[in-house]
mmCIF file of C-alpha atoms and ligand atoms in Angstrom:
data_model
loop_
_atom_site.group_PDB
_atom_site.id
_atom_site.type_symbol
_atom_site.label_atom_id
_atom_site.label_comp_id
_atom_site.label_asym_id
_atom_site.label_seq_id
_atom_site.Cartn_x
_atom_site.Cartn_y
_atom_site.Cartn_z
ATOM 1 C CA UNK A 1 -19.842 149.659 -142.586
ATOM 2 C CA UNK A 2 -16.710 148.112 -141.091
ATOM 3 C CA UNK A 3 -15.514 148.991 -137.608
ATOM 4 C CA UNK A 4 -11.993 148.290 -136.316
ATOM 5 C CA UNK A 5 -10.794 148.501 -132.713
ATOM 6 C CA UNK A 6 -7.000 148.440 -132.719
ATOM 7 C CA UNK A 7 -5.770 147.779 -129.185
ATOM 8 C CA UNK A 8 -2.294 147.265 -127.798
ATOM 9 C CA UNK A 9 -2.597 143.469 -127.832
ATOM 10 C CA UNK A 10 -5.177 142.719 -130.511
ATOM 11 C CA UNK A 11 -7.291 144.007 -133.343
ATOM 12 C CA UNK A 12 -11.042 143.459 -133.370
ATOM 13 C CA UNK A 13 -12.926 144.102 -136.610
ATOM 14 C CA UNK A 14 -16.433 143.448 -137.887
ATOM 15 C CA UNK A 15 -19.245 144.565 -140.136
ATOM 16 C CA UNK A 16 -21.692 146.716 -138.163
ATOM 17 C CA UNK A 17 -25.325 147.588 -138.933
ATOM 18 C CA UNK A 18 -26.898 150.977 -138.120
ATOM 19 C CA UNK A 19 -28.443 149.568 -134.898
ATOM 20 C CA UNK A 20 -25.031 148.420 -133.652
ATOM 21 C CA UNK A 21 -25.408 144.698 -134.402
ATOM 22 C CA UNK A 22 -22.153 143.070 -135.491
ATOM 23 C CA UNK A 23 -21.495 140.269 -137.969
ATOM 24 C CA UNK A 24 -18.406 138.722 -139.590
ATOM 25 C CA UNK A 25 -16.165 139.466 -136.614
ATOM 26 C CA UNK A 26 -12.453 138.831 -136.844
ATOM 27 C CA UNK A 27 -9.552 139.350 -134.463
ATOM 28 C CA UNK A 28 -5.789 139.379 -134.956
ATOM 29 C CA UNK A 29 -2.853 139.627 -132.546
ATOM 30 C CA UNK A 30 -1.161 143.035 -132.614
ATOM 31 C CA UNK A 31 1.652 142.464 -130.133
ATOM 32 C CA UNK A 32 5.269 142.715 -131.249
ATOM 33 C CA UNK A 33 4.662 144.249 -134.688
ATOM 34 C CA UNK A 34 6.540 147.298 -135.955
ATOM 35 C CA UNK A 35 4.703 150.170 -137.643
ATOM 36 C CA UNK A 36 4.940 148.746 -141.176
ATOM 37 C CA UNK A 37 3.841 145.256 -140.109
ATOM 38 C CA UNK A 38 0.993 146.742 -138.089
ATOM 39 C CA UNK A 39 -0.361 148.744 -141.052
ATOM 40 C CA UNK A 40 -0.071 145.600 -143.206
ATOM 41 C CA UNK A 41 -1.937 143.434 -140.668
ATOM 42 C CA UNK A 42 -4.722 145.999 -140.247
ATOM 43 C CA UNK A 43 -5.248 146.326 -144.019
ATOM 44 C CA UNK A 44 -5.429 142.524 -144.398
ATOM 45 C CA UNK A 45 -7.946 142.191 -141.553
ATOM 46 C CA UNK A 46 -10.233 144.812 -143.102
ATOM 47 C CA UNK A 47 -9.999 143.189 -146.552
ATOM 48 C CA UNK A 48 -10.914 139.875 -144.907
ATOM 49 C CA UNK A 49 -14.130 141.277 -143.408
ATOM 50 C CA UNK A 50 -14.887 143.019 -146.705
ATOM 51 C CA UNK A 51 -14.640 139.737 -148.620
ATOM 52 C CA UNK A 52 -16.708 137.920 -145.967
ATOM 53 C CA UNK A 53 -19.654 140.338 -146.200
ATOM 54 C CA UNK A 54 -19.523 140.096 -149.982
ATOM 55 C CA UNK A 55 -21.530 143.283 -150.468
ATOM 56 C CA UNK A 56 -20.864 146.963 -150.581
ATOM 57 C CA UNK A 57 -18.801 148.534 -147.817
ATOM 58 C CA UNK A 58 -19.228 152.336 -147.800
ATOM 59 C CA UNK A 59 -16.484 153.248 -145.333
ATOM 60 C CA UNK A 60 -14.225 151.985 -142.543
ATOM 61 C CA UNK A 61 -13.893 153.436 -139.050
ATOM 62 C CA UNK A 62 -10.879 152.892 -136.774
ATOM 63 C CA UNK A 63 -10.718 153.321 -133.009
ATOM 64 C CA UNK A 64 -7.120 153.558 -131.768
ATOM 65 C CA UNK A 65 -5.788 154.258 -128.249
ATOM 66 C CA UNK A 66 -3.800 157.167 -129.556
ATOM 67 C CA UNK A 67 -3.697 160.964 -129.410
ATOM 68 C CA UNK A 68 -4.597 162.678 -132.658
ATOM 69 C CA UNK A 69 -3.870 166.185 -133.803
ATOM 70 C CA UNK A 70 -7.350 167.209 -134.921
ATOM 71 C CA UNK A 71 -5.862 169.987 -137.103
ATOM 72 C CA UNK A 72 -3.691 167.686 -139.237
ATOM 73 C CA UNK A 73 -5.218 164.211 -138.730
ATOM 74 C CA UNK A 74 -1.805 162.998 -137.605
ATOM 75 C CA UNK A 75 -1.748 160.068 -135.155
ATOM 76 C CA UNK A 76 0.687 161.653 -132.704
ATOM 77 C CA UNK A 77 1.428 159.031 -130.103
ATOM 78 C CA UNK A 78 0.058 155.717 -128.862
ATOM 79 C CA UNK A 79 1.232 154.402 -125.503
ATOM 80 C CA UNK A 80 0.842 150.725 -126.382
ATOM 81 C CA UNK A 81 1.175 150.660 -130.184
ATOM 82 C CA UNK A 82 4.119 151.404 -132.509
ATOM 83 C CA UNK A 83 2.413 154.382 -134.148
ATOM 84 C CA UNK A 84 4.344 157.659 -134.249
ATOM 85 C CA UNK A 85 3.552 160.742 -136.324
ATOM 86 C CA UNK A 86 1.810 158.711 -139.020
ATOM 87 C CA UNK A 87 -1.018 159.763 -141.355
ATOM 88 C CA UNK A 88 -2.885 156.571 -140.521
ATOM 89 C CA UNK A 89 -6.213 157.614 -142.095
ATOM 90 C CA UNK A 90 -4.600 158.680 -145.396
ATOM 91 C CA UNK A 91 -2.512 155.510 -145.608
ATOM 92 C CA UNK A 92 -5.528 153.254 -144.941
ATOM 93 C CA UNK A 93 -7.785 155.160 -147.371
ATOM 94 C CA UNK A 94 -5.173 154.659 -150.089
ATOM 95 C CA UNK A 95 -4.638 150.966 -149.291
ATOM 96 C CA UNK A 96 -8.352 150.119 -149.015
ATOM 97 C CA UNK A 97 -9.648 152.586 -151.637
ATOM 98 C CA UNK A 98 -12.458 153.462 -149.253
ATOM 99 C CA UNK A 99 -13.343 156.503 -147.114
ATOM 100 C CA UNK A 100 -11.662 156.090 -143.714
ATOM 101 C CA UNK A 101 -12.408 157.687 -140.351
ATOM 102 C CA UNK A 102 -9.979 157.430 -137.430
ATOM 103 C CA UNK A 103 -10.550 158.486 -133.832
ATOM 104 C CA UNK A 104 -9.479 157.751 -130.294
ATOM 105 C CA UNK A 105 -10.974 154.449 -129.046
ATOM 106 C CA UNK A 106 -12.688 156.130 -126.075
ATOM 107 C CA UNK A 107 -14.454 158.546 -128.437
ATOM 108 C CA UNK A 108 -15.633 155.568 -130.504
ATOM 109 C CA UNK A 109 -16.899 153.769 -127.391
ATOM 110 C CA UNK A 110 -19.020 156.674 -126.193
ATOM 111 C CA UNK A 111 -20.472 157.182 -129.673
ATOM 112 C CA UNK A 112 -21.621 153.524 -129.663
ATOM 113 C CA UNK A 113 -23.203 153.847 -126.210
ATOM 114 C CA UNK A 114 -24.788 157.234 -126.998
ATOM 115 C CA UNK A 115 -26.240 156.222 -130.373
ATOM 116 C CA UNK A 116 -27.302 152.625 -129.787
ATOM 117 C CA UNK A 117 -26.368 151.518 -126.238
ATOM 118 C CA UNK A 118 -27.067 152.625 -122.648
ATOM 119 C CA UNK A 119 -27.486 156.258 -123.743
ATOM 120 C CA UNK A 120 -29.545 155.641 -126.901
ATOM 121 C CA UNK A 121 -31.722 158.639 -127.733
ATOM 122 C CA UNK A 122 -29.870 160.981 -125.342
ATOM 123 C CA UNK A 123 -28.042 164.177 -126.334
ATOM 124 C CA UNK A 124 -25.869 164.444 -123.171
ATOM 125 C CA UNK A 125 -23.931 161.353 -122.133
ATOM 126 C CA UNK A 126 -20.844 160.940 -119.965
ATOM 127 C CA UNK A 127 -18.887 157.683 -119.988
ATOM 128 C CA UNK A 128 -16.238 156.331 -117.630
ATOM 129 C CA UNK A 129 -14.366 153.150 -118.545
ATOM 130 C CA UNK A 130 -12.928 151.338 -115.525
ATOM 131 C CA UNK A 131 -9.885 149.225 -116.329
ATOM 132 C CA UNK A 132 -6.231 149.463 -115.292
ATOM 133 C CA UNK A 133 -6.924 153.206 -115.328
ATOM 134 C CA UNK A 134 -10.126 155.169 -115.929
ATOM 135 C CA UNK A 135 -10.840 156.388 -119.447
ATOM 136 C CA UNK A 136 -13.505 158.910 -120.303
ATOM 137 C CA UNK A 137 -15.746 160.082 -123.088
ATOM 138 C CA UNK A 138 -18.121 163.007 -123.468
ATOM 139 C CA UNK A 139 -21.125 163.235 -125.772
ATOM 140 C CA UNK A 140 -22.494 166.791 -125.581
ATOM 141 C CA UNK A 141 -25.175 168.504 -127.683
ATOM 142 C CA UNK A 142 -25.520 165.240 -129.626
ATOM 143 C CA UNK A 143 -21.844 165.043 -130.606
ATOM 144 C CA UNK A 144 -18.618 163.526 -129.316
ATOM 145 C CA UNK A 145 -16.699 166.285 -127.537
ATOM 146 C CA UNK A 146 -12.971 166.239 -128.391
ATOM 147 C CA UNK A 147 -11.542 169.360 -126.776
ATOM 148 C CA UNK A 148 -9.235 171.791 -128.556
ATOM 149 C CA UNK A 149 -6.376 169.573 -129.729
ATOM 150 C CA UNK A 150 -8.251 166.265 -129.762
ATOM 151 C CA UNK A 151 -6.827 165.256 -126.387
ATOM 152 C CA UNK A 152 -10.114 163.782 -125.181
ATOM 153 C CA UNK A 153 -11.867 163.821 -121.854
ATOM 154 C CA UNK A 154 -9.449 162.608 -119.165
ATOM 155 C CA UNK A 155 -12.076 162.381 -116.449
ATOM 156 C CA UNK A 156 -10.184 159.635 -114.648
ATOM 157 C CA UNK A 157 -7.686 162.305 -113.676
ATOM 158 C CA UNK A 158 -10.123 164.632 -111.938
ATOM 159 C CA UNK A 159 -8.978 165.035 -108.351
ATOM 160 C CA UNK A 160 -11.339 163.687 -105.696
ATOM 161 C CA UNK A 161 -8.821 163.865 -102.809
ATOM 162 C CA UNK A 162 -6.407 166.817 -102.917
ATOM 163 C CA UNK A 163 -3.979 165.139 -100.514
ATOM 164 C CA UNK A 164 -4.577 161.633 -101.835
ATOM 165 C CA UNK A 165 -2.179 158.998 -103.084
ATOM 166 C CA UNK A 166 0.038 159.576 -106.150
ATOM 167 C CA UNK A 167 -1.715 158.726 -109.431
ATOM 168 C CA UNK A 168 -0.518 156.051 -111.886
ATOM 169 C CA UNK A 169 1.652 156.058 -115.002
ATOM 170 C CA UNK A 170 2.612 159.435 -116.438
ATOM 171 C CA UNK A 171 0.109 161.410 -114.367
ATOM 172 C CA UNK A 172 1.881 163.912 -112.084
ATOM 173 C CA UNK A 173 -1.214 164.444 -109.903
ATOM 174 C CA UNK A 174 -2.398 163.125 -106.515
ATOM 175 C CA UNK A 175 -5.796 161.774 -105.510
ATOM 176 C CA UNK A 176 -7.200 161.351 -109.037
ATOM 177 C CA UNK A 177 -10.437 159.362 -109.417
ATOM 178 C CA UNK A 178 -8.300 156.735 -111.193
ATOM 179 C CA UNK A 179 -6.269 156.209 -108.022
ATOM 180 C CA UNK A 180 -9.369 155.244 -105.980
ATOM 181 C CA UNK A 181 -11.956 153.812 -108.407
ATOM 182 C CA UNK A 182 -10.080 151.895 -111.158
ATOM 183 C CA UNK A 183 -9.568 148.140 -111.526
ATOM 184 C CA UNK A 184 -6.091 148.718 -110.084
ATOM 185 C CA UNK A 185 -7.617 150.361 -106.991
ATOM 186 C CA UNK A 186 -10.053 147.438 -106.668
ATOM 187 C CA UNK A 187 -7.213 144.909 -106.621
ATOM 188 C CA UNK A 188 -5.321 147.015 -104.038
ATOM 189 C CA UNK A 189 -8.454 147.337 -101.876
ATOM 190 C CA UNK A 190 -9.025 143.575 -101.943
ATOM 191 C CA UNK A 191 -5.428 142.659 -101.152
ATOM 192 C CA UNK A 192 -5.599 144.880 -98.029
ATOM 193 C CA UNK A 193 -9.001 143.515 -96.930
ATOM 194 C CA UNK A 194 -8.229 139.831 -97.501
ATOM 195 C CA UNK A 195 -5.204 140.063 -95.201
ATOM 196 C CA UNK A 196 -7.673 140.925 -92.415
ATOM 197 C CA UNK A 197 -10.242 138.276 -93.495
ATOM 198 C CA UNK A 198 -8.267 135.274 -94.799
ATOM 199 C CA UNK A 199 -11.005 132.737 -93.945
ATOM 200 C CA UNK A 200 -13.235 133.667 -96.908
ATOM 201 C CA UNK A 201 -13.715 132.213 -100.418
ATOM 202 C CA UNK A 202 -11.392 134.924 -101.743
ATOM 203 C CA UNK A 203 -8.788 134.220 -99.066
ATOM 204 C CA UNK A 204 -8.931 130.505 -99.888
ATOM 205 C CA UNK A 205 -8.608 131.158 -103.635
ATOM 206 C CA UNK A 206 -5.430 133.186 -103.046
ATOM 207 C CA UNK A 207 -4.093 130.539 -100.696
ATOM 208 C CA UNK A 208 -4.631 127.973 -103.458
ATOM 209 C CA UNK A 209 -2.339 130.054 -105.679
ATOM 210 C CA UNK A 210 -4.879 131.913 -107.811
ATOM 211 C CA UNK A 211 -3.796 135.321 -109.019
ATOM 212 C CA UNK A 212 -5.722 138.324 -107.732
ATOM 213 C CA UNK A 213 -7.328 139.990 -110.775
ATOM 214 C CA UNK A 214 -10.265 142.271 -111.503
ATOM 215 C CA UNK A 215 -12.355 139.547 -113.231
ATOM 216 C CA UNK A 216 -11.723 137.105 -110.344
ATOM 217 C CA UNK A 217 -12.869 139.718 -107.791
ATOM 218 C CA UNK A 218 -15.935 140.509 -109.911
ATOM 219 C CA UNK A 219 -16.860 136.809 -110.148
ATOM 220 C CA UNK A 220 -16.468 136.259 -106.389
ATOM 221 C CA UNK A 221 -18.458 139.405 -105.587
ATOM 222 C CA UNK A 222 -21.331 138.084 -107.700
ATOM 223 C CA UNK A 223 -21.098 134.775 -105.844
ATOM 224 C CA UNK A 224 -21.472 136.631 -102.532
ATOM 225 C CA UNK A 225 -17.911 136.725 -101.174
ATOM 226 C CA UNK A 226 -17.888 139.327 -98.369
ATOM 227 C CA UNK A 227 -14.374 140.673 -99.043
ATOM 228 C CA UNK A 228 -14.990 141.074 -102.784
ATOM 229 C CA UNK A 229 -18.362 142.734 -102.148
ATOM 230 C CA UNK A 230 -16.904 145.092 -99.545
ATOM 231 C CA UNK A 231 -14.116 146.170 -101.899
ATOM 232 C CA UNK A 232 -16.610 146.612 -104.752
ATOM 233 C CA UNK A 233 -18.700 148.856 -102.490
ATOM 234 C CA UNK A 234 -15.640 150.945 -101.547
ATOM 235 C CA UNK A 235 -14.773 151.394 -105.216
ATOM 236 C CA UNK A 236 -18.429 152.145 -106.045
ATOM 237 C CA UNK A 237 -18.592 154.872 -103.371
ATOM 238 C CA UNK A 238 -15.387 156.483 -104.682
ATOM 239 C CA UNK A 239 -16.819 156.281 -108.199
ATOM 240 C CA UNK A 240 -19.965 158.014 -106.891
ATOM 241 C CA UNK A 241 -17.882 161.028 -105.807
ATOM 242 C CA UNK A 242 -16.490 161.315 -109.333
ATOM 243 C CA UNK A 243 -19.959 160.913 -110.851
ATOM 244 C CA UNK A 244 -21.348 163.644 -108.558
ATOM 245 C CA UNK A 245 -18.707 166.038 -109.962
ATOM 246 C CA UNK A 246 -19.602 165.100 -113.528
ATOM 247 C CA UNK A 247 -23.351 165.466 -112.875
ATOM 248 C CA UNK A 248 -22.752 168.952 -111.427
ATOM 249 C CA UNK A 249 -20.588 170.007 -114.381
ATOM 250 C CA UNK A 250 -22.426 168.458 -117.345
ATOM 251 C CA UNK A 251 -25.970 167.650 -116.141
ATOM 252 C CA UNK A 252 -26.049 164.557 -118.407
ATOM 253 C CA UNK A 253 -29.084 162.323 -118.967
ATOM 254 C CA UNK A 254 -26.949 159.205 -118.501
ATOM 255 C CA UNK A 255 -23.587 158.356 -116.976
ATOM 256 C CA UNK A 256 -22.406 155.104 -118.608
ATOM 257 C CA UNK A 257 -19.932 152.923 -116.711
ATOM 258 C CA UNK A 258 -17.894 150.562 -118.899
ATOM 259 C CA UNK A 259 -14.772 148.424 -118.657
ATOM 260 C CA UNK A 260 -14.183 145.075 -117.004
ATOM 261 C CA UNK A 261 -15.215 146.178 -113.498
ATOM 262 C CA UNK A 262 -18.667 147.204 -114.761
ATOM 263 C CA UNK A 263 -19.522 143.489 -115.106
ATOM 264 C CA UNK A 264 -20.220 143.668 -111.341
ATOM 265 C CA UNK A 265 -23.370 145.649 -112.275
ATOM 266 C CA UNK A 266 -25.409 146.956 -109.336
ATOM 267 C CA UNK A 267 -22.856 145.675 -106.782
ATOM 268 C CA UNK A 268 -20.691 148.540 -108.079
ATOM 269 C CA UNK A 269 -23.369 150.928 -109.337
ATOM 270 C CA UNK A 270 -25.753 150.996 -106.348
ATOM 271 C CA UNK A 271 -23.143 152.452 -103.936
ATOM 272 C CA UNK A 272 -22.100 154.878 -106.704
ATOM 273 C CA UNK A 273 -25.714 156.002 -107.237
ATOM 274 C CA UNK A 274 -26.267 156.410 -103.502
ATOM 275 C CA UNK A 275 -23.183 158.630 -103.039
ATOM 276 C CA UNK A 276 -23.979 160.637 -106.176
ATOM 277 C CA UNK A 277 -27.553 161.287 -104.917
ATOM 278 C CA UNK A 278 -26.210 162.560 -101.587
ATOM 279 C CA UNK A 279 -23.538 164.802 -103.121
ATOM 280 C CA UNK A 280 -24.721 166.169 -106.477
ATOM 281 C CA UNK A 281 -26.920 169.208 -107.067
ATOM 282 C CA UNK A 282 -30.446 169.493 -108.357
ATOM 283 C CA UNK A 283 -31.770 169.126 -110.999
ATOM 284 C CA UNK A 284 -28.965 166.954 -112.386
ATOM 285 C CA UNK A 285 -28.958 164.359 -109.611
ATOM 286 C CA UNK A 286 -32.716 163.755 -109.910
ATOM 287 C CA UNK A 287 -32.682 163.423 -113.700
ATOM 288 C CA UNK A 288 -29.541 161.394 -114.356
ATOM 289 C CA UNK A 289 -29.351 157.597 -114.780
ATOM 290 C CA UNK A 290 -26.160 155.719 -113.889
ATOM 291 C CA UNK A 291 -26.013 152.617 -116.108
ATOM 292 C CA UNK A 292 -23.610 149.832 -117.056
ATOM 293 C CA UNK A 293 -22.375 149.988 -120.665
ATOM 294 C CA UNK A 294 -24.387 147.946 -123.176
ATOM 295 C CA UNK A 295 -21.643 146.929 -125.604
ATOM 296 C CA UNK A 296 -18.776 145.866 -123.340
ATOM 297 C CA UNK A 297 -15.572 145.016 -125.179
ATOM 298 C CA UNK A 298 -17.166 145.671 -128.599
ATOM 299 C CA UNK A 299 -18.059 149.333 -127.966
ATOM 300 C CA UNK A 300 -14.901 150.655 -129.676
ATOM 301 C CA UNK A 301 -15.427 148.589 -132.831
ATOM 302 C CA UNK A 302 -19.156 149.417 -133.035
ATOM 303 C CA UNK A 303 -18.557 153.126 -132.403
ATOM 304 C CA UNK A 304 -15.812 153.274 -135.041
ATOM 305 C CA UNK A 305 -18.242 151.881 -137.623
ATOM 306 C CA UNK A 306 -21.016 154.273 -136.571
ATOM 307 C CA UNK A 307 -18.548 157.174 -136.822
ATOM 308 C CA UNK A 308 -17.652 156.103 -140.376
ATOM 309 C CA UNK A 309 -21.363 155.854 -141.232
ATOM 310 C CA UNK A 310 -22.010 159.391 -139.999
ATOM 311 C CA UNK A 311 -18.976 160.732 -141.831
ATOM 312 C CA UNK A 312 -20.124 159.511 -145.267
ATOM 313 C CA UNK A 313 -23.865 160.095 -144.748
HETATM 314 ZN ZN1 ZN B 1 -4.114 161.121 -112.447
#
């Protein structure tokens, strides 16, 4: 099975076994291509993996950060890719002469975690992906939940503070979880805190001209920097409020936290667990595990392949 994760900046593809192990990985830049060039590049990348594995490929799965109309299979709109109203699955199936499955990248990621990652063996899994924003995925009754029109589970835009700050991007709301618990919120939290505590490793790094980024904060938090750890705890506590809501609504067995910020592990998750335990209802709060994602940046690719496997089985 071949899985493809087509992001705004690059494509990641590989051959994936049933247990989620990946071999013959390849990646290609996707920036600056128009729709025709993009389709061409994707087809070439898949053919490359197909030749490399040498054997039979039964199907190809694609994860794309795009909204799909579940009724027509039309890729409606992608924020960061030049795909508009295109029958991507049909075009790829014709080009590759293979069965093709296409879904939103967040849906692919949660399928990977639910089938073979942090939620393996579970029927109810909720996933939050912390990056620039907060993405979400739901796995309910043993299946990816897609909503009515395939819009997906925008759990990053649940309101945790009715009178909170304006949300990001196109969101018209205030006080969304994304505005207080994303990588963007982490960077904002740190830039406020470091102004008060400049004589710290983080303060010195900024003084030396280093750019303030999520990965840099995560690294310094792991090394014990007080400012980075404090900000991580603030973000973790805000995340815990969101998780408490999700535990009350879905009563999942596992809440999986993915995205770059999740590399902080328990520095982020312990405050989140503590707040969730104080705020959520029984029995959900006593049963649920809050875990870091197992597959990191490869979850979309792995999930896309697993989705293709299930579609042709
Ligand atoms: Zn929002």
